[in-house]
Amino acid sequence: MQRWKLTVEYDGRPFVGWQRQDNGPSVQQSVEEAVFRLSGETVRVHGSGRTDAGVHALGQVCHFDLAKEFTGLKLRDALNFHLKPAPIAVREVEAVDERFHARLTSIGRSYIYRIVNRRAPLALDAGRAWHVTRPLDAEAMHDAAQVLVGQHDFTSFRAALCQAKSPVKTLDRLAVERVDEEIRIHAAARSFLHHQVRNMVGSLELVGSGKWTADDLRAALEARDRSKAGPTCPPDGLYFVAARY
Amino acid sequence: MQRWKLTVEYDGRPFVGWQRQDNGPSVQQSVEEAVFRLSGETVRVHGSGRTDAGVHALGQVCHFDLAKEFTGLKLRDALNFHLKPAPIAVREVEAVDERFHARLTSIGRSYIYRIVNRRAPLALDAGRAWHVTRPLDAEAMHDAAQVLVGQHDFTSFRAALCQAKSPVKTLDRLAVERVDEEIRIHAAARSFLHHQVRNMVGSLELVGSGKWTADDLRAALEARDRSKAGPTCPPDGLYFVAARY
């Protein structure tokens, strides 16, 4: 058996999310079926982290074990062939030893969240960014975001369904920059709670539009109460960028 | 009558192109129908330039005349409302005087062409960039591109169907840059021949992949013969960026 590590890009729109579910196509299932079509082997594909329905990936990482022998390049091309026409692309394939585990041995995940901040609707970025019409102050968002960086109890930014044992996480980076009419939020941590990025962005939008101050954000964090933080923003703008090992 | 100038973004994939045609939906027809729905007036919308099927726009400019009175902001919002669900967004609306003509008074057009240069297929950029798998040397492409800058007879890069009176055009800028796995080609001129940008990019790809030198590109230009230049590249990567007045 050989363990294979994949780096995968996908457009999240047609999927119920990364994880297999009964109610529609998932990325995990698509990859597992492609592996079956090229090898005849039924494998379980393990991702570095789940992404919700509509969330995209530039560099999701996953692994699986295969008995049939391949070279990495051959496996990548064959997977991409069998994934068609799903909007999933295997960017890299690497043979790894059995100590590697996409979820358990990852030491860092990073995301980007894209907001397009303008009055006009989105033509080219529909489903690919959050459309916010009221003017946002990206500098105020960035300054307030630093309140969340570091080790905290993130209960206020955690989905009710979150399965993590502890709400305490260490956020390494939360940076907000404006590039013309687009606002990009970069988030990095060893791991995140369910909906944590989207819930943090939902609160940062309140800061950007002037409804909240940085102190309001701090109070929301310290309340350890989901109802005290901002709304969950849409999945459209969220991209899983990379997992580190 | 008030003349209105619009700046329009669109995803070119579902359209037969900018111009009205019998064989499918066009951007021009979509805008004309939206104007009719909000005003009851049948107008002719004039674009600054045609775009082919599958070509996108960040800032196409067009104009039309309307008897009914509006403010610019009201007109923009109403147009965007009536354009739904087509992937067309009116970014800006400006009242202009009757001497303004989107095509005839434009003094400059600019385009970007996006190539994603990697082995893996495109998931997020499918239909939005040209996927080239063989490695391209962007620096060599940029250097060779300078052969085309200036006033030339561009017959070698002109579509057979081109309606321009003269094949002589002045290319103000043709710059090639690599940003990670993406190659961006910036083109600017007072006006372009039909397919000129796509035909120039098709030849630059030959340079980038090492099949052609800058001298080959110069020979193709000087031949004034379409068959001596490279192929027409796909519409997917082409974006109409802006028109100047």
Short mmCIF file of C-alpha atoms in Angstrom, two decimals:
data_model
loop_
_atom_site.label_atom_id
_atom_site.label_comp_id
_atom_site.label_asym_id
_atom_site.label_seq_id
_atom_site.Cartn_x
_atom_site.Cartn_y
_atom_site.Cartn_z
CA MET A 1 0.00 0.00 0.00
CA GLN A 2 1.16 3.51 -0.84
CA ARG A 3 -0.19 6.60 0.91
CA TRP A 4 -0.81 9.54 -1.44
CA LYS A 5 -1.14 13.20 -0.52
CA LEU A 6 -3.19 15.36 -2.91
CA THR A 7 -3.46 19.14 -3.17
CA VAL A 8 -6.86 19.95 -4.61
CA GLU A 9 -8.58 23.04 -6.05
CA TYR A 10 -12.36 23.20 -6.34
CA ASP A 11 -15.25 25.51 -7.04
CA GLY A 12 -17.56 24.88 -4.09
CA ARG A 13 -20.80 25.95 -5.76
CA PRO A 14 -22.12 22.59 -7.00
CA PHE A 15 -21.19 20.69 -3.83
CA VAL A 16 -22.83 20.10 -0.44
CA GLY A 17 -19.31 20.64 0.92
CA TRP A 18 -16.15 18.63 1.31
CA GLN A 19 -17.68 15.81 3.31
CA ARG A 20 -19.87 13.00 1.99
CA GLN A 21 -23.55 13.60 2.69
CA ASP A 22 -26.77 11.98 1.60
CA ASN A 23 -28.29 15.17 0.20
CA GLY A 24 -26.00 15.85 -2.74
CA PRO A 25 -22.58 15.60 -4.36
CA SER A 26 -19.54 16.24 -2.18
CA VAL A 27 -15.91 16.81 -3.10
CA GLN A 28 -14.81 13.85 -0.97
CA GLN A 29 -17.19 11.50 -2.77
CA SER A 30 -16.11 12.83 -6.18
CA VAL A 31 -12.46 12.12 -5.40
CA GLU A 32 -13.25 8.67 -3.97
CA GLU A 33 -15.21 7.78 -7.10
CA ALA A 34 -12.42 9.01 -9.37
CA VAL A 35 -9.95 6.83 -7.45
CA PHE A 36 -12.28 3.86 -7.88
CA ARG A 37 -12.64 4.43 -11.60
CA LEU A 38 -8.88 4.49 -12.16
CA SER A 39 -7.84 1.73 -9.76
CA GLY A 40 -10.90 -0.40 -8.96
CA GLU A 41 -10.09 0.19 -5.29
CA THR A 42 -12.60 1.55 -2.79
CA VAL A 43 -10.72 4.06 -0.68
CA ARG A 44 -11.55 6.50 2.06
CA VAL A 45 -10.22 9.97 1.26
CA HIS A 46 -9.30 11.99 4.36
CA GLY A 47 -9.30 15.80 4.07
CA SER A 48 -7.29 18.24 6.14
CA GLY A 49 -10.52 19.96 7.07
CA ARG A 50 -14.15 20.11 6.04
CA THR A 51 -15.43 22.94 3.95
CA ASP A 52 -19.11 23.91 3.90
CA ALA A 53 -21.42 23.94 0.90
CA GLY A 54 -20.39 26.73 -1.47
CA VAL A 55 -16.90 27.17 0.05
CA HIS A 56 -14.04 26.96 -2.45
CA ALA A 57 -10.50 25.61 -2.21
CA LEU A 58 -7.25 26.63 -3.83
CA GLY A 59 -5.24 24.04 -1.91
CA GLN A 60 -7.30 21.57 0.11
CA VAL A 61 -5.11 18.64 1.15
CA CYS A 62 -6.26 15.04 1.43
CA HIS A 63 -4.78 11.55 1.53
CA PHE A 64 -5.70 7.94 0.78
CA ASP A 65 -3.97 4.53 0.47
CA LEU A 66 -3.73 2.64 -2.78
CA ALA A 67 -2.48 -0.89 -3.50
CA LYS A 68 -2.12 -0.47 -7.26
CA GLU A 69 1.18 1.11 -8.27
CA PHE A 70 1.39 4.51 -9.92
CA THR A 71 3.88 7.28 -10.39
CA GLY A 72 2.75 10.60 -8.89
CA LEU A 73 2.45 12.29 -12.29
CA LYS A 74 0.45 9.42 -13.76
CA LEU A 75 -1.87 9.36 -10.75
CA ARG A 76 -2.46 13.13 -10.99
CA ASP A 77 -3.33 13.03 -14.67
CA ALA A 78 -5.56 9.96 -14.26
CA LEU A 79 -7.41 11.52 -11.32
CA ASN A 80 -7.97 14.72 -13.24
CA PHE A 81 -9.25 12.74 -16.21
CA HIS A 82 -11.72 10.80 -14.08
CA LEU A 83 -12.85 13.88 -12.11
CA LYS A 84 -14.22 15.54 -15.26
CA PRO A 85 -16.56 17.37 -15.58
CA ALA A 86 -16.67 18.20 -11.85
CA PRO A 87 -14.94 21.52 -11.06
CA ILE A 88 -12.23 19.76 -9.06
CA ALA A 89 -8.56 19.80 -10.07
CA VAL A 90 -5.76 17.83 -8.46
CA ARG A 91 -2.86 20.28 -8.49
CA GLU A 92 -0.20 18.11 -6.87
CA VAL A 93 0.26 14.47 -5.94
CA GLU A 94 2.97 13.31 -3.57
CA ALA A 95 3.86 9.87 -2.24
CA VAL A 96 4.05 10.11 1.55
CA ASP A 97 4.73 7.57 4.28
CA GLU A 98 2.02 6.15 6.48
CA ARG A 99 2.73 8.55 9.33
CA PHE A 100 1.23 11.33 7.20
CA HIS A 101 -2.43 12.12 7.90
CA ALA A 102 -4.09 15.06 6.14
CA ARG A 103 -6.11 16.07 9.21
CA LEU A 104 -4.17 14.78 12.20
CA THR A 105 -0.66 15.84 11.24
CA SER A 106 -1.50 19.26 9.83
CA ILE A 107 0.16 22.06 11.79
CA GLY A 108 -1.54 24.97 10.05
CA ARG A 109 -4.48 25.94 7.83
CA SER A 110 -5.03 29.18 5.98
CA TYR A 111 -8.06 30.76 4.36
CA ILE A 112 -8.85 33.83 2.32
CA TYR A 113 -12.25 35.52 2.44
CA ARG A 114 -13.16 37.84 -0.45
CA ILE A 115 -15.66 40.70 -0.17
CA VAL A 116 -16.54 42.81 -3.19
CA ASN A 117 -17.54 46.17 -1.76
CA ARG A 118 -19.58 48.15 -4.28
CA ARG A 119 -23.10 49.12 -5.16
CA ALA A 120 -23.31 47.20 -8.46
CA PRO A 121 -24.12 43.48 -8.32
CA LEU A 122 -21.47 40.88 -9.16
CA ALA A 123 -21.32 39.52 -12.69
CA LEU A 124 -17.88 37.89 -12.81
CA ASP A 125 -17.70 37.13 -9.06
CA ALA A 126 -21.22 35.85 -8.45
CA GLY A 127 -20.89 32.92 -6.03
CA ARG A 128 -17.18 33.67 -5.66
CA ALA A 129 -17.24 36.60 -3.25
CA TRP A 130 -19.56 38.21 -0.70
CA HIS A 131 -21.25 41.24 -2.19
CA VAL A 132 -21.43 44.05 0.40
CA THR A 133 -22.95 47.31 -0.82
CA ARG A 134 -22.43 49.58 2.18
CA PRO A 135 -18.94 51.14 2.23
CA LEU A 136 -16.47 49.27 4.44
CA ASP A 137 -13.41 50.72 6.17
CA ALA A 138 -10.79 47.99 5.65
CA GLU A 139 -8.28 49.68 7.94
CA ALA A 140 -10.76 49.73 10.83
CA MET A 141 -11.52 46.05 10.11
CA HIS A 142 -7.82 45.19 10.17
CA ASP A 143 -7.18 47.05 13.41
CA ALA A 144 -10.17 45.45 15.14
CA ALA A 145 -9.23 42.00 13.80
CA GLN A 146 -6.07 42.08 15.92
CA VAL A 147 -8.33 41.71 18.99
CA LEU A 148 -9.01 38.15 17.83
CA VAL A 149 -5.40 37.16 17.13
CA GLY A 150 -3.80 34.92 19.77
CA GLN A 151 -5.17 32.20 22.04
CA HIS A 152 -8.82 32.71 23.00
CA ASP A 153 -12.02 30.90 23.80
CA PHE A 154 -13.81 31.38 20.45
CA THR A 155 -17.25 30.20 21.65
CA SER A 156 -18.80 33.43 20.29
CA PHE A 157 -17.62 32.50 16.78
CA ARG A 158 -18.43 28.79 16.88
CA ALA A 159 -21.28 27.05 15.06
CA ALA A 160 -23.81 25.23 17.25
CA LEU A 161 -22.97 22.00 15.40
CA CYS A 162 -19.20 22.31 15.95
CA GLN A 163 -17.68 19.00 17.04
CA ALA A 164 -14.35 20.31 18.39
CA LYS A 165 -13.59 19.24 21.96
CA SER A 166 -12.50 22.69 23.04
CA PRO A 167 -13.50 26.20 21.91
CA VAL A 168 -9.99 27.43 22.73
CA LYS A 169 -7.93 28.04 19.59
CA THR A 170 -4.88 30.08 18.70
CA LEU A 171 -5.44 32.42 15.77
CA ASP A 172 -2.07 33.19 14.19
CA ARG A 173 -3.14 35.78 11.65
CA LEU A 174 -6.22 37.80 10.75
CA ALA A 175 -5.27 40.50 8.26
CA VAL A 176 -7.62 42.70 6.24
CA GLU A 177 -6.53 44.54 3.10
CA ARG A 178 -8.34 46.49 0.43
CA VAL A 179 -7.39 46.00 -3.23
CA ASP A 180 -9.52 48.48 -5.20
CA GLU A 181 -13.14 47.48 -4.65
CA GLU A 182 -12.22 44.14 -3.10
CA ILE A 183 -11.54 43.45 0.58
CA ARG A 184 -9.43 40.36 1.34
CA ILE A 185 -9.30 38.80 4.77
CA HIS A 186 -6.41 36.40 5.42
CA ALA A 187 -6.83 33.96 8.30
CA ALA A 188 -4.31 31.40 9.57
CA ALA A 189 -4.31 29.04 12.56
CA ARG A 190 -3.32 25.52 13.49
CA SER A 191 -7.03 24.72 13.22
CA PHE A 192 -10.39 26.47 13.21
CA LEU A 193 -13.78 25.83 14.80
CA HIS A 194 -16.76 25.14 12.54
CA HIS A 195 -17.86 28.42 10.87
CA GLN A 196 -15.16 30.32 12.77
CA VAL A 197 -13.83 32.22 9.76
CA ARG A 198 -17.29 33.07 8.45
CA ASN A 199 -18.45 34.17 11.90
CA MET A 200 -15.37 36.33 12.42
CA VAL A 201 -15.85 37.93 8.99
CA GLY A 202 -19.54 38.55 9.77
CA SER A 203 -18.45 40.53 12.84
CA LEU A 204 -15.64 42.34 11.02
CA GLU A 205 -18.19 43.55 8.48
CA LEU A 206 -20.05 45.25 11.35
CA VAL A 207 -16.80 47.02 12.25
CA GLY A 208 -16.13 47.98 8.64
CA SER A 209 -19.54 49.54 8.21
CA GLY A 210 -19.21 51.54 11.41
CA LYS A 211 -21.85 49.67 13.41
CA TRP A 212 -19.24 48.20 15.76
CA THR A 213 -15.98 49.41 17.26
CA ALA A 214 -12.98 47.24 18.07
CA ASP A 215 -14.22 47.30 21.67
CA ASP A 216 -17.56 45.84 20.59
CA LEU A 217 -15.64 43.03 18.88
CA ARG A 218 -13.63 42.43 22.04
CA ALA A 219 -16.82 42.36 24.12
CA ALA A 220 -18.33 39.83 21.69
CA LEU A 221 -15.26 37.60 22.02
CA GLU A 222 -15.24 37.85 25.80
CA ALA A 223 -18.95 37.09 26.10
CA ARG A 224 -18.32 33.49 24.96
CA ASP A 225 -21.83 33.53 23.58
CA ARG A 226 -22.59 33.02 19.88
CA SER A 227 -25.59 35.35 20.08
CA LYS A 228 -23.30 38.27 21.02
CA ALA A 229 -21.22 38.13 17.81
CA GLY A 230 -22.15 39.10 14.25
CA PRO A 231 -23.97 36.94 11.71
CA THR A 232 -22.40 34.09 9.75
CA CYS A 233 -21.37 35.54 6.40
CA PRO A 234 -22.10 33.64 3.16
CA PRO A 235 -19.87 30.78 2.01
CA ASP A 236 -19.34 32.40 -1.41
CA GLY A 237 -16.25 34.40 -0.44
CA LEU A 238 -14.39 31.69 1.47
CA TYR A 239 -11.38 29.87 -0.01
CA PHE A 240 -9.37 27.16 1.74
CA VAL A 241 -5.87 28.22 0.69
CA ALA A 242 -3.40 25.72 2.16
CA ALA A 243 -2.62 23.21 4.86
CA ARG A 244 0.88 22.97 6.34
CA TYR A 245 2.64 19.84 7.65
CA MET B 1 -33.72 63.00 -24.60
CA GLN B 2 -30.82 62.27 -22.29
CA ARG B 3 -27.76 60.33 -23.43
CA TRP B 4 -26.49 57.84 -20.84
CA LYS B 5 -23.03 56.27 -20.65
CA LEU B 6 -22.80 52.89 -18.90
CA THR B 7 -19.76 50.98 -17.65
CA VAL B 8 -20.63 47.30 -17.72
CA GLU B 9 -19.11 44.09 -16.33
CA TYR B 10 -20.10 40.70 -17.72
CA ASP B 11 -19.23 37.04 -17.73
CA GLY B 12 -19.06 36.21 -21.44
CA ARG B 13 -19.77 32.50 -21.15
CA PRO B 14 -23.54 32.44 -21.73
CA PHE B 15 -23.49 34.99 -24.54
CA VAL B 16 -22.93 34.86 -28.31
CA GLY B 17 -20.90 38.02 -27.73
CA TRP B 18 -21.60 41.72 -27.26
CA GLN B 19 -23.54 42.18 -30.48
CA ARG B 20 -27.13 41.13 -31.19
CA GLN B 21 -27.25 37.95 -33.26
CA ASP B 22 -29.97 35.55 -34.26
CA ASN B 23 -28.28 32.48 -32.80
CA GLY B 24 -28.43 33.27 -29.09
CA PRO B 25 -28.44 35.81 -26.27
CA SER B 26 -26.11 38.79 -26.55
CA VAL B 27 -25.06 41.36 -23.99
CA GLN B 28 -26.35 44.19 -26.18
CA GLN B 29 -29.81 42.63 -26.43
CA SER B 30 -29.89 41.97 -22.67
CA VAL B 31 -29.17 45.63 -21.91
CA GLU B 32 -31.68 46.84 -24.52
CA GLU B 33 -34.37 44.61 -23.02
CA ALA B 34 -33.59 45.80 -19.50
CA VAL B 35 -33.92 49.41 -20.68
CA PHE B 36 -37.27 48.56 -22.26
CA ARG B 37 -38.55 46.91 -19.09
CA LEU B 38 -37.74 49.91 -16.94
CA SER B 39 -38.75 52.68 -19.34
CA GLY B 40 -41.03 51.22 -22.01
CA GLU B 41 -38.65 52.75 -24.56
CA THR B 42 -37.05 50.78 -27.38
CA VAL B 43 -33.45 51.94 -27.55
CA ARG B 44 -30.39 51.01 -29.48
CA VAL B 45 -27.41 50.43 -27.17
CA HIS B 46 -24.05 51.29 -28.77
CA GLY B 47 -20.95 49.57 -27.37
CA SER B 48 -17.40 50.88 -27.48
CA GLY B 49 -16.36 47.67 -29.19
CA ARG B 50 -17.68 44.19 -29.91
CA THR B 51 -16.54 41.26 -27.84
CA ASP B 52 -16.73 37.71 -29.18
CA ALA B 53 -18.65 34.82 -27.66
CA GLY B 54 -17.06 33.80 -24.36
CA VAL B 55 -15.09 37.05 -23.95
CA HIS B 56 -15.61 38.84 -20.62
CA ALA B 57 -15.71 42.50 -19.65
CA LEU B 58 -14.69 44.36 -16.53
CA GLY B 59 -15.50 47.74 -18.01
CA GLN B 60 -17.25 47.65 -21.39
CA VAL B 61 -18.70 51.08 -22.17
CA CYS B 62 -21.95 51.70 -24.02
CA HIS B 63 -24.50 54.49 -24.49
CA PHE B 64 -28.16 55.02 -25.36
CA ASP B 65 -30.72 57.83 -25.36
CA LEU B 66 -33.75 57.89 -23.09
CA ALA B 67 -36.75 60.23 -23.00
CA LYS B 68 -37.96 59.23 -19.55
CA GLU B 69 -36.18 61.09 -16.73
CA PHE B 70 -33.98 59.34 -14.22
CA THR B 71 -31.14 60.13 -11.87
CA GLY B 72 -27.95 58.20 -12.64
CA LEU B 73 -28.11 56.20 -9.40
CA LYS B 74 -31.75 55.29 -9.92
CA LEU B 75 -31.08 54.23 -13.51
CA ARG B 76 -28.13 52.06 -12.44
CA ASP B 77 -30.10 50.25 -9.76
CA ALA B 78 -33.13 49.78 -12.02
CA LEU B 79 -30.98 48.42 -14.85
CA ASN B 80 -29.25 45.99 -12.51
CA PHE B 81 -32.62 44.87 -11.18
CA HIS B 82 -33.99 44.23 -14.67
CA LEU B 83 -30.78 42.54 -15.89
CA LYS B 84 -31.12 39.72 -13.36
CA PRO B 85 -30.35 36.84 -13.57
CA ALA B 86 -27.99 37.51 -16.53
CA PRO B 87 -24.35 37.81 -15.40
CA ILE B 88 -24.22 41.47 -16.41
CA ALA B 89 -23.66 44.28 -13.92
CA VAL B 90 -23.87 47.99 -14.60
CA ARG B 91 -21.02 49.40 -12.54
CA GLU B 92 -21.43 53.08 -13.39
CA VAL B 93 -23.99 55.31 -15.06
CA GLU B 94 -23.20 58.81 -16.21
CA ALA B 95 -25.29 61.45 -17.97
CA VAL B 96 -23.35 62.64 -21.01
CA ASP B 97 -24.09 65.10 -23.78
CA GLU B 98 -25.07 64.05 -27.28
CA ARG B 99 -21.56 64.51 -28.63
CA PHE B 100 -20.51 61.41 -26.66
CA HIS B 101 -20.51 58.17 -28.65
CA ALA B 102 -19.24 54.97 -27.01
CA ARG B 103 -17.56 53.73 -30.18
CA LEU B 104 -16.81 56.83 -32.25
CA THR B 105 -15.40 59.09 -29.56
CA SER B 106 -13.33 56.50 -27.70
CA ILE B 107 -9.63 57.31 -27.78
CA GLY B 108 -8.37 54.08 -26.21
CA ARG B 109 -9.32 50.51 -25.34
CA SER B 110 -7.53 48.11 -23.04
CA TYR B 111 -7.72 44.37 -22.55
CA ILE B 112 -6.23 41.78 -20.25
CA TYR B 113 -5.65 38.19 -21.37
CA ARG B 114 -5.21 35.57 -18.63
CA ILE B 115 -3.32 32.31 -19.13
CA VAL B 116 -3.11 29.74 -16.33
CA ASN B 117 0.13 27.89 -16.98
CA ARG B 118 0.14 24.56 -15.18
CA ARG B 119 -0.36 20.87 -15.73
CA ALA B 120 -3.53 20.50 -13.62
CA PRO B 121 -6.85 21.43 -15.22
CA LEU B 122 -8.74 24.55 -14.11
CA ALA B 123 -11.43 24.19 -11.48
CA LEU B 124 -11.96 27.79 -10.34
CA ASP B 125 -10.89 29.39 -13.62
CA ALA B 126 -12.63 27.12 -16.10
CA GLY B 127 -13.97 29.38 -18.89
CA ARG B 128 -12.18 32.33 -17.29
CA ALA B 129 -8.61 31.77 -18.48
CA TRP B 130 -6.72 29.87 -21.18
CA HIS B 131 -5.25 26.69 -19.77
CA VAL B 132 -1.75 26.12 -21.18
CA THR B 133 0.09 23.07 -19.84
CA ARG B 134 3.52 23.46 -21.46
CA PRO B 135 5.80 25.78 -19.48
CA LEU B 136 5.84 29.34 -20.78
CA ASP B 137 8.67 31.86 -20.42
CA ALA B 138 6.82 35.10 -19.64
CA GLU B 139 9.97 37.20 -19.93
CA ALA B 140 10.63 35.94 -23.46
CA MET B 141 6.99 36.64 -24.31
CA HIS B 142 7.25 40.18 -22.96
CA ASP B 143 10.47 40.91 -24.84
CA ALA B 144 9.08 39.56 -28.12
CA ALA B 145 5.80 41.43 -27.62
CA GLN B 146 7.66 44.73 -27.97
CA VAL B 147 8.10 43.87 -31.67
CA LEU B 148 4.36 44.46 -32.07
CA VAL B 149 4.17 47.76 -30.16
CA GLY B 150 3.87 50.84 -32.36
CA GLN B 151 2.20 51.52 -35.71
CA HIS B 152 2.08 48.47 -37.98
CA ASP B 153 0.04 46.75 -40.64
CA PHE B 154 -1.53 44.02 -38.49
CA THR B 155 -2.93 41.95 -41.38
CA SER B 156 -1.19 38.86 -39.95
CA PHE B 157 -3.25 39.20 -36.74
CA ARG B 158 -6.57 40.12 -38.32
CA ALA B 159 -9.63 37.88 -38.59
CA ALA B 160 -10.87 37.16 -42.12
CA LEU B 161 -14.23 38.70 -41.14
CA CYS B 162 -12.72 41.94 -39.86
CA GLN B 163 -14.65 44.98 -41.10
CA ALA B 164 -12.03 47.64 -40.35
CA LYS B 165 -11.16 49.83 -43.33
CA SER B 166 -7.42 49.63 -42.71
CA PRO B 167 -5.22 46.93 -41.15
CA VAL B 168 -2.85 49.65 -39.88
CA LYS B 169 -3.20 50.19 -36.13
CA THR B 170 -1.03 51.67 -33.40
CA LEU B 171 -0.49 49.32 -30.48
CA ASP B 172 0.36 51.41 -27.41
CA ARG B 173 1.13 48.63 -24.97
CA LEU B 174 1.64 44.88 -24.98
CA ALA B 175 3.08 43.78 -21.63
CA VAL B 176 3.43 40.24 -20.32
CA GLU B 177 3.88 39.45 -16.63
CA ARG B 178 3.87 36.24 -14.61
CA VAL B 179 2.06 36.17 -11.26
CA ASP B 180 2.70 32.70 -9.80
CA GLU B 181 1.13 30.20 -12.19
CA GLU B 182 -0.76 32.90 -14.08
CA ILE B 183 0.47 34.88 -17.07
CA ARG B 184 -1.25 38.22 -17.70
CA ILE B 185 -1.00 40.02 -21.00
CA HIS B 186 -1.98 43.71 -20.99
CA ALA B 187 -2.90 45.25 -24.36
CA ALA B 188 -3.84 48.86 -25.07
CA ALA B 189 -4.52 50.75 -28.29
CA ARG B 190 -6.83 53.37 -29.70
CA SER B 191 -8.65 50.47 -31.38
CA PHE B 192 -8.05 46.85 -32.35
CA LEU B 193 -8.79 44.72 -35.38
CA HIS B 194 -11.19 41.80 -35.04
CA HIS B 195 -9.44 38.96 -33.12
CA GLN B 196 -6.25 41.02 -32.95
CA VAL B 197 -5.60 40.46 -29.23
CA ARG B 198 -6.40 36.74 -29.42
CA ASN B 199 -4.22 36.33 -32.52
CA MET B 200 -1.31 38.19 -30.91
CA VAL B 201 -1.62 36.06 -27.76
CA GLY B 202 -1.72 32.88 -29.87
CA SER B 203 1.62 33.89 -31.37
CA LEU B 204 3.11 34.97 -28.04
CA GLU B 205 2.32 31.51 -26.67
CA LEU B 206 4.56 30.08 -29.41
CA VAL B 207 7.34 32.36 -28.19
CA GLY B 208 6.72 31.45 -24.54
CA SER B 209 6.94 27.75 -25.24
CA GLY B 210 10.18 28.14 -27.18
CA LYS B 211 8.79 27.28 -30.62
CA TRP B 212 9.27 30.81 -31.87
CA THR B 213 11.85 33.55 -31.30
CA ALA B 214 11.16 37.27 -31.30
CA ASP B 215 12.51 37.25 -34.87
CA ASP B 216 9.88 34.71 -35.88
CA LEU B 217 7.23 37.01 -34.45
CA ARG B 218 8.68 39.94 -36.40
CA ALA B 219 8.69 37.87 -39.60
CA ALA B 220 5.05 36.93 -39.01
CA LEU B 221 4.11 40.60 -38.56
CA GLU B 222 6.03 41.65 -41.66
CA ALA B 223 4.51 38.87 -43.81
CA ARG B 224 1.09 40.62 -43.65
CA ASP B 225 -0.43 37.18 -44.05
CA ARG B 226 -2.74 35.66 -41.42
CA SER B 227 -1.45 32.15 -42.21
CA LYS B 228 2.08 33.14 -41.12
CA ALA B 229 1.08 34.03 -37.53
CA GLY B 230 0.06 31.75 -34.65
CA PRO B 231 -3.41 30.36 -33.98
CA THR B 232 -6.30 32.34 -32.49
CA CYS B 233 -6.29 31.60 -28.77
CA PRO B 234 -9.55 30.79 -26.94
CA PRO B 235 -11.92 33.58 -25.83
CA ASP B 236 -11.92 32.30 -22.22
CA GLY B 237 -8.96 34.38 -21.06
CA LEU B 238 -9.91 37.71 -22.66
CA TYR B 239 -11.33 40.61 -20.63
CA PHE B 240 -12.33 44.01 -22.00
CA VAL B 241 -10.94 46.22 -19.24
CA ALA B 242 -11.75 49.82 -20.14
CA ALA B 243 -12.49 52.38 -22.83
CA ARG B 244 -11.09 55.90 -22.58
CA TYR B 245 -12.69 59.11 -23.86
#
